[in-house]
Coordinates of C-alpha atoms in Angstrom, one line a residue:
Chain A
X1 CA 140.0 192.5 191.2
X2 CA 139.5 188.8 191.2
X3 CA 136.2 187.1 191.2
X4 CA 136.5 184.8 194.1
X5 CA 137.0 186.5 197.4
X6 CA 139.4 183.9 198.7
X7 CA 141.5 183.8 195.6
X8 CA 145.2 183.0 196.0
X9 CA 147.8 185.6 195.3
X10 CA 148.6 186.4 191.7
X11 CA 151.6 184.4 190.7
X12 CA 154.5 186.4 189.4
X13 CA 154.5 184.4 186.2
X14 CA 151.4 186.3 185.0
X15 CA 153.2 189.0 183.1
X16 CA 150.8 188.7 180.2
X17 CA 147.7 189.1 182.3
X18 CA 144.5 189.9 180.4
X19 CA 142.6 193.0 181.2
X20 CA 139.5 192.7 183.4
X21 CA 136.9 192.5 180.6
X22 CA 138.8 189.9 178.6
X23 CA 139.2 187.8 181.7
X24 CA 135.5 187.5 182.2
X25 CA 134.6 186.9 178.7
X26 CA 135.5 183.8 176.8
X27 CA 134.8 184.6 173.2
X28 CA 132.5 182.3 171.3
X29 CA 131.9 183.2 167.7
X30 CA 128.7 185.0 167.1
X31 CA 126.2 183.3 164.9
X32 CA 127.9 183.0 161.6
X33 CA 125.2 181.1 159.8
X34 CA 122.3 182.1 157.7
X35 CA 118.9 180.5 158.1
X36 CA 119.8 178.0 155.5
X37 CA 121.9 176.1 158.1
X38 CA 125.0 176.2 155.8
X39 CA 128.4 177.4 156.8
X40 CA 128.9 181.1 156.4
X41 CA 131.6 182.6 154.2
X42 CA 133.6 183.6 157.4
X43 CA 133.9 180.0 158.6
X44 CA 137.5 178.7 158.5
X45 CA 137.8 176.4 155.5
X46 CA 139.4 173.6 157.7
X47 CA 136.2 173.5 159.7
X48 CA 134.1 173.1 156.6
X49 CA 136.5 170.4 155.2
X50 CA 136.5 168.4 158.4
X51 CA 132.7 168.5 158.6
X52 CA 132.3 167.3 155.0
X53 CA 135.0 164.7 155.2
X54 CA 133.2 163.1 158.1
X55 CA 130.0 162.8 156.2
X56 CA 128.2 165.9 157.6
X57 CA 127.4 167.2 154.1
X58 CA 125.1 164.2 153.5
X59 CA 122.8 164.4 156.5
X60 CA 123.6 168.0 157.6
X61 CA 124.7 166.7 161.0
X62 CA 127.6 164.8 162.7
X63 CA 126.7 161.9 165.0
X64 CA 129.1 160.4 167.5
X65 CA 131.3 158.4 165.2
X66 CA 131.2 161.1 162.5
X67 CA 132.3 163.7 165.1
X68 CA 135.2 161.5 166.2
X69 CA 136.2 161.3 162.5
X70 CA 135.9 165.0 162.0
X71 CA 137.9 165.8 165.2
X72 CA 140.6 163.3 164.3
X73 CA 140.8 165.0 160.8
X74 CA 141.3 168.3 162.6
X75 CA 144.2 167.0 164.7
X76 CA 142.3 165.9 167.8
X77 CA 143.2 162.2 167.9
X78 CA 142.6 159.8 170.8
X79 CA 139.8 161.6 172.5
X80 CA 137.9 159.3 174.8
X81 CA 134.4 158.2 173.9
X82 CA 133.2 159.7 177.1
X83 CA 134.6 163.1 176.1
X84 CA 133.1 162.9 172.6
X85 CA 129.6 162.3 174.1
X86 CA 130.2 165.1 176.6
X87 CA 131.0 167.5 173.7
X88 CA 127.9 166.3 171.8
X89 CA 125.7 166.8 174.9
X90 CA 127.2 170.3 175.7
X91 CA 127.1 171.6 172.1
X92 CA 124.0 170.1 170.6
X93 CA 121.1 172.5 170.1
X94 CA 119.1 172.8 173.3
X95 CA 116.0 170.7 173.0
X96 CA 117.5 168.5 170.3
X97 CA 116.9 165.0 171.6
X98 CA 119.5 163.4 169.3
X99 CA 123.2 163.6 170.1
X100 CA 124.3 165.3 166.9
X101 CA 125.8 168.6 165.7
X102 CA 124.9 170.8 162.7
X103 CA 127.3 173.2 161.0
X104 CA 126.6 176.0 163.5
X105 CA 127.2 173.9 166.5
X106 CA 130.2 172.2 165.0
X107 CA 131.7 175.6 164.2
X108 CA 131.2 176.7 167.8
X109 CA 132.8 173.5 169.1
X110 CA 135.8 173.8 166.8
X111 CA 136.5 177.4 167.8
X112 CA 136.1 176.5 171.4
X113 CA 138.4 173.5 171.1
X114 CA 141.1 175.6 169.4
X115 CA 141.0 178.0 172.4
X116 CA 141.2 175.2 174.9
X117 CA 144.1 173.6 173.0
X118 CA 146.0 176.8 172.9
X119 CA 145.4 177.2 176.6
X120 CA 146.6 173.7 177.3
X121 CA 149.8 174.2 175.2
X122 CA 150.5 177.5 176.9
X123 CA 150.2 176.3 180.4
X124 CA 151.7 172.8 180.0
X125 CA 155.0 174.5 180.7
X126 CA 157.1 171.4 180.9
X127 CA 155.7 170.1 177.6
X128 CA 154.8 166.8 179.3
X129 CA 151.5 166.6 177.4
X130 CA 149.8 166.5 180.8
X131 CA 148.8 169.3 183.1
X132 CA 149.6 169.1 186.8
X133 CA 147.8 170.9 189.6
X134 CA 149.9 174.1 189.4
X135 CA 149.6 174.4 185.7
X136 CA 145.9 173.8 185.9
X137 CA 145.6 176.6 188.5
X138 CA 147.4 179.0 186.2
X139 CA 145.3 178.0 183.2
X140 CA 142.1 178.6 185.1
X141 CA 143.4 181.9 186.5
X142 CA 144.1 183.0 182.9
X143 CA 140.4 182.2 182.1
X144 CA 139.3 184.4 185.0
X145 CA 138.5 181.6 187.4
X146 CA 140.3 181.9 190.7
X147 CA 139.7 178.4 192.0
X148 CA 140.6 177.9 195.7
X149 CA 143.3 175.3 196.3
X150 CA 140.7 173.0 197.9
X151 CA 138.7 172.9 194.7
X152 CA 141.8 172.3 192.5
X153 CA 142.8 169.4 194.7
X154 CA 139.3 168.0 194.4
X155 CA 139.5 168.2 190.6
X156 CA 142.9 166.5 190.6
X157 CA 142.0 163.9 193.2
X158 CA 139.0 162.8 191.2
X159 CA 141.1 161.9 188.2
X160 CA 142.1 158.3 188.3
X161 CA 144.4 156.6 185.8
X162 CA 143.9 153.0 186.7
X163 CA 142.7 150.7 189.4
X164 CA 145.5 151.5 191.7
X165 CA 143.7 154.6 192.7
X166 CA 146.7 156.8 192.0
X167 CA 145.8 160.2 190.8
X168 CA 147.3 161.5 187.5
X169 CA 147.9 164.7 185.8
X170 CA 145.3 165.8 183.2
X171 CA 145.8 164.9 179.5
X172 CA 144.1 167.2 177.0
X173 CA 140.7 165.6 176.9
X174 CA 140.3 165.5 180.7
X175 CA 141.6 169.1 180.9
X176 CA 138.9 170.0 178.3
X177 CA 136.1 168.3 180.3
X178 CA 137.3 169.9 183.6
X179 CA 137.7 173.3 181.9
X180 CA 134.3 173.3 180.3
X181 CA 132.6 172.2 183.5
X182 CA 134.3 174.7 185.7
X183 CA 133.7 177.5 183.1
X184 CA 130.0 176.6 182.8
X185 CA 129.4 176.2 186.5
X186 CA 131.1 179.5 187.2
X187 CA 129.0 181.3 184.5
X188 CA 125.8 179.9 186.0
X189 CA 126.9 181.0 189.5
X190 CA 127.7 184.5 188.2
X191 CA 124.2 184.7 186.7
X192 CA 122.9 184.4 190.2
X193 CA 125.6 186.9 191.5
X194 CA 125.3 189.9 189.2
X195 CA 127.0 192.2 191.7
X196 CA 130.1 190.0 191.8
X197 CA 129.9 189.7 195.6
X198 CA 131.2 186.1 195.6
X199 CA 127.9 184.9 197.1
X200 CA 124.6 183.7 195.5
X201 CA 121.3 182.7 196.9
X202 CA 119.9 179.7 195.2
X203 CA 116.7 177.7 195.5
X204 CA 117.0 174.0 195.8
X205 CA 115.5 173.5 192.4
X206 CA 117.9 176.0 190.8
X207 CA 120.9 174.4 192.6
X208 CA 120.0 170.9 191.4
X209 CA 119.2 172.1 187.8
X210 CA 122.6 173.8 187.7
X211 CA 124.5 170.7 188.7
X212 CA 122.7 167.7 187.3
X213 CA 123.7 168.1 183.6
X214 CA 127.3 167.7 184.6
X215 CA 126.9 164.5 186.4
X216 CA 125.6 162.6 183.5
X217 CA 126.8 159.1 182.6
X218 CA 128.5 159.8 179.3
X219 CA 129.9 156.3 179.0
Chain B
X1 CA 105.6 169.4 204.5
X2 CA 107.8 168.7 201.6
X3 CA 111.3 170.0 201.4
X4 CA 111.3 171.6 198.0
X5 CA 108.8 174.5 197.7
X6 CA 107.8 173.6 194.1
X7 CA 107.3 169.9 194.8
X8 CA 104.6 168.1 192.9
X9 CA 101.5 166.8 194.5
X10 CA 101.8 163.7 196.6
X11 CA 100.8 160.8 194.5
X12 CA 97.9 158.8 195.9
X13 CA 100.0 155.7 195.7
X14 CA 101.9 156.8 198.8
X15 CA 99.9 155.1 201.4
X16 CA 103.0 154.0 203.3
X17 CA 104.4 157.4 203.6
X18 CA 107.2 157.7 206.2
X19 CA 106.9 160.2 208.9
X20 CA 108.7 163.5 208.6
X21 CA 111.7 162.6 210.6
X22 CA 112.2 159.3 208.8
X23 CA 111.9 161.0 205.4
X24 CA 114.8 163.3 206.2
X25 CA 117.1 160.7 207.6
X26 CA 118.5 157.9 205.6
X27 CA 119.9 155.5 208.2
X28 CA 123.5 154.5 208.0
X29 CA 124.7 152.1 210.6
X30 CA 126.6 153.7 213.4
X31 CA 130.2 152.8 213.9
X32 CA 130.1 149.1 214.6
X33 CA 133.8 148.6 214.7
X34 CA 136.4 148.6 217.5
X35 CA 139.7 150.3 217.0
X36 CA 141.2 147.0 215.9
X37 CA 139.5 147.5 212.5
X38 CA 137.8 144.1 212.6
X39 CA 134.2 143.5 212.0
X40 CA 132.0 143.9 215.0
X41 CA 129.9 141.1 216.3
X42 CA 126.7 142.8 215.0
X43 CA 127.8 142.7 211.4
X44 CA 125.7 140.5 209.2
X45 CA 127.7 137.3 208.6
X46 CA 127.1 137.6 204.8
X47 CA 129.0 140.9 204.8
X48 CA 132.0 139.3 206.6
X49 CA 131.9 136.3 204.3
X50 CA 131.9 138.3 201.1
X51 CA 134.7 140.5 202.4
X52 CA 136.8 137.5 203.2
X53 CA 136.0 135.6 200.0
X54 CA 137.2 138.5 198.0
X55 CA 140.6 138.5 199.8
X56 CA 139.9 141.4 202.2
X57 CA 141.1 139.3 205.1
X58 CA 144.6 139.2 203.8
X59 CA 145.3 142.9 203.3
X60 CA 142.5 144.3 205.5
X61 CA 141.1 146.2 202.4
X62 CA 139.3 145.6 199.2
X63 CA 140.6 147.2 196.1
X64 CA 138.6 147.7 192.9
X65 CA 138.8 144.1 191.5
X66 CA 138.3 142.7 195.0
X67 CA 135.2 144.9 195.6
X68 CA 133.7 143.7 192.3
X69 CA 134.3 140.1 193.5
X70 CA 132.8 140.8 196.9
X71 CA 129.7 142.6 195.4
X72 CA 129.2 139.8 192.9
X73 CA 129.4 137.3 195.7
X74 CA 126.7 139.4 197.5
X75 CA 124.4 139.2 194.5
X76 CA 125.3 142.5 192.8
X77 CA 126.5 141.2 189.4
X78 CA 127.2 143.2 186.3
X79 CA 127.9 146.5 188.0
X80 CA 129.8 148.8 185.6
X81 CA 133.5 149.6 186.3
X82 CA 132.5 153.3 186.5
X83 CA 130.0 152.5 189.3
X84 CA 132.5 150.4 191.2
X85 CA 135.0 153.3 191.2
X86 CA 132.3 155.7 192.1
X87 CA 131.4 153.6 195.2
X88 CA 135.1 153.3 196.2
X89 CA 135.5 157.1 195.9
X90 CA 132.3 157.8 197.9
X91 CA 132.9 155.2 200.6
X92 CA 136.6 155.3 201.1
X93 CA 137.9 156.9 204.3
X94 CA 138.2 160.7 203.7
X95 CA 141.8 161.5 203.2
X96 CA 142.7 158.0 202.1
X97 CA 144.5 158.4 198.8
X98 CA 144.0 154.8 197.7
X99 CA 140.7 153.6 196.3
X100 CA 140.1 150.8 198.8
X101 CA 137.6 150.0 201.5
X102 CA 138.3 148.5 205.0
X103 CA 135.8 146.5 207.0
X104 CA 134.0 149.5 208.4
X105 CA 133.6 151.2 205.0
X106 CA 132.6 148.0 203.3
X107 CA 129.9 147.3 205.9
X108 CA 128.5 150.8 205.4
X109 CA 128.5 150.3 201.6
X110 CA 126.7 146.9 201.9
X111 CA 124.0 148.3 204.2
X112 CA 123.5 151.2 201.9
X113 CA 123.4 149.0 198.8
X114 CA 120.8 146.8 200.4
X115 CA 118.6 149.9 201.0
X116 CA 119.0 151.1 197.5
X117 CA 118.2 147.7 196.1
X118 CA 115.1 147.4 198.2
X119 CA 114.1 150.9 197.0
X120 CA 114.7 149.9 193.4
X121 CA 112.7 146.7 193.6
X122 CA 109.8 148.5 195.4
X123 CA 109.5 151.3 192.8
X124 CA 110.2 149.3 189.7
X125 CA 106.5 148.5 189.7
X126 CA 106.4 146.9 186.3
X127 CA 109.3 144.6 187.2
X128 CA 111.2 145.6 184.1
X129 CA 114.5 145.8 185.9
X130 CA 114.7 149.4 184.8
X131 CA 113.3 152.5 186.3
X132 CA 111.5 155.1 184.2
X133 CA 111.0 158.8 185.1
X134 CA 107.8 158.3 187.0
X135 CA 109.1 155.4 189.0
X136 CA 112.3 157.4 189.7
X137 CA 110.2 160.4 190.9
X138 CA 108.3 158.1 193.3
X139 CA 111.5 156.5 194.6
X140 CA 113.1 159.9 195.3
X141 CA 109.9 161.1 196.9
X142 CA 110.0 158.1 199.3
X143 CA 113.5 159.2 200.2
X144 CA 112.3 162.7 201.1
X145 CA 113.6 164.4 197.9
X146 CA 110.9 166.2 196.0
X147 CA 112.6 166.7 192.8
X148 CA 111.0 169.1 190.3
X149 CA 110.0 167.6 187.0
X150 CA 112.7 169.6 185.2
X151 CA 115.4 168.0 187.4
X152 CA 114.0 164.5 186.8
X153 CA 114.0 165.1 183.1
X154 CA 117.6 166.3 183.3
X155 CA 118.6 163.1 185.1
X156 CA 116.8 160.9 182.6
X157 CA 118.0 162.9 179.5
X158 CA 121.6 162.6 180.6
X159 CA 121.5 158.8 180.5
X160 CA 122.5 157.4 177.1
X161 CA 122.4 153.8 176.2
X162 CA 124.3 153.9 173.0
X163 CA 125.6 156.1 170.2
X164 CA 122.2 156.8 168.8
X165 CA 121.6 159.3 171.6
X166 CA 118.4 157.7 172.6
X167 CA 117.8 158.1 176.3
X168 CA 117.0 155.0 178.4
X169 CA 115.4 154.0 181.6
X170 CA 117.8 153.5 184.6
X171 CA 119.1 150.0 185.4
X172 CA 120.1 149.4 189.0
X173 CA 123.6 150.7 188.9
X174 CA 122.7 153.9 187.2
X175 CA 119.8 154.3 189.6
X176 CA 122.3 153.8 192.4
X177 CA 124.7 156.5 191.1
X178 CA 121.9 159.0 190.5
X179 CA 120.3 158.3 193.9
X180 CA 123.6 158.7 195.8
X181 CA 124.4 161.9 194.0
X182 CA 121.0 163.4 194.5
X183 CA 121.0 162.3 198.1
X184 CA 124.4 163.8 198.8
X185 CA 123.8 167.1 197.0
X186 CA 120.5 167.5 198.8
X187 CA 122.1 166.9 202.1
X188 CA 124.9 169.3 201.4
X189 CA 122.3 171.9 200.3
X190 CA 120.3 171.3 203.5
X191 CA 123.4 172.0 205.6
X192 CA 123.3 175.5 204.2
X193 CA 119.6 175.8 204.7
X194 CA 119.1 174.8 208.3
X195 CA 115.7 176.5 208.5
X196 CA 114.3 174.4 205.6
X197 CA 113.4 177.5 203.6
X198 CA 114.2 176.0 200.3
X199 CA 116.9 178.6 199.7
X200 CA 120.6 178.7 200.6
X201 CA 123.2 181.4 200.2
X202 CA 126.5 179.9 199.0
X203 CA 129.9 181.3 198.4
X204 CA 131.5 180.5 195.0
X205 CA 134.1 178.3 196.8
X206 CA 131.4 176.5 198.7
X207 CA 129.3 176.0 195.6
X208 CA 132.2 174.6 193.6
X209 CA 133.4 172.3 196.5
X210 CA 129.9 170.9 196.8
X211 CA 129.7 170.0 193.1
X212 CA 133.1 169.0 191.9
X213 CA 133.4 165.6 193.7
X214 CA 130.5 164.4 191.6
X215 CA 131.9 165.4 188.3
X216 CA 134.9 163.1 188.5
X217 CA 136.0 160.9 185.7
X218 CA 135.4 157.5 187.2
X219 CA 136.2 155.7 184.0

């Protein structure tokens, strides 16, 4: 059973469909860290190395430029400044006023990035390095989000490559932003719809509080 | 009666409070144009002059760089590229795939900008050229939007000036973006809450369609 009542038909290409439970959970690692704030023994060594190579072992945190360095070290080159700040905003400890990540938050980010990257590579079927609307639909479907065509078109139509106003397919970092936003908004909606009816009753305050964090100026 | 049930107390400073109807309507000019697509005789001559000076009289439209020129001519200097694209996206004719404005859309934009500018100048009480959280709250209140403190804090906390992660007060173009987004989201919410109960029942599709247009990458 799909989440959204008006979901499109399941494409035939989905032979490897995940089971229901897996489609509604998107695994984040559990807290792997002791109270010391150091990396746990289970952390992938590449994550520790990239954190340290960017200078995180000195202050215990990565700031914006250090995070760019660490991600570049990990193979994520050319990510826009806007996306870097978005990631900092989304992954920083709630209540932390500075845009910076400690070992725990950085580990979570890295594990999440790896999953989004695998998703991107899997659904970028023509290996163009960009994701078009159909590929995007399939990727979201895999995540358990049955986005109506109108919403997909809105996502695509709001991506502009240049001043001509022409819309473009999504490169990885825009896919990442869109994906994280859709995932987060969907999860917040589902919290208000525990019976999976496809409808939620929201107060004005709740509605605004759900939405505002994603319309920040990250540039 | 205020719209949001959890609205803060009315500040004493609001001697010139608008009446109920005015507080819920934010006047846009009615369609002033004939089918020819030319400016109507009622259009302020400065609007026509700025449109023509930017080259709009040649193609009949203003694109991104022409709009920047026209707005600069009209006294709006230094508006970020992101905001220019945001304005194009919000004011272009629905269904128009190119980011460009004709005379009608440009007139609406200019009238709207003048109102936001007057609002900014009125509530920037310390004449700092920036709007802090309290001034922002008062300005939104004047518009009829009783934003809870938590939402105001989210708006402010999502504005970053630089890589330090320090939050900043809003300059005019960020105020403009925030204001237009809050106004638009509130109006969409109210469409789903015709009885002004402060609550709305939304389908997942509706919720996503309301929100996604404001999460675009305008840079």
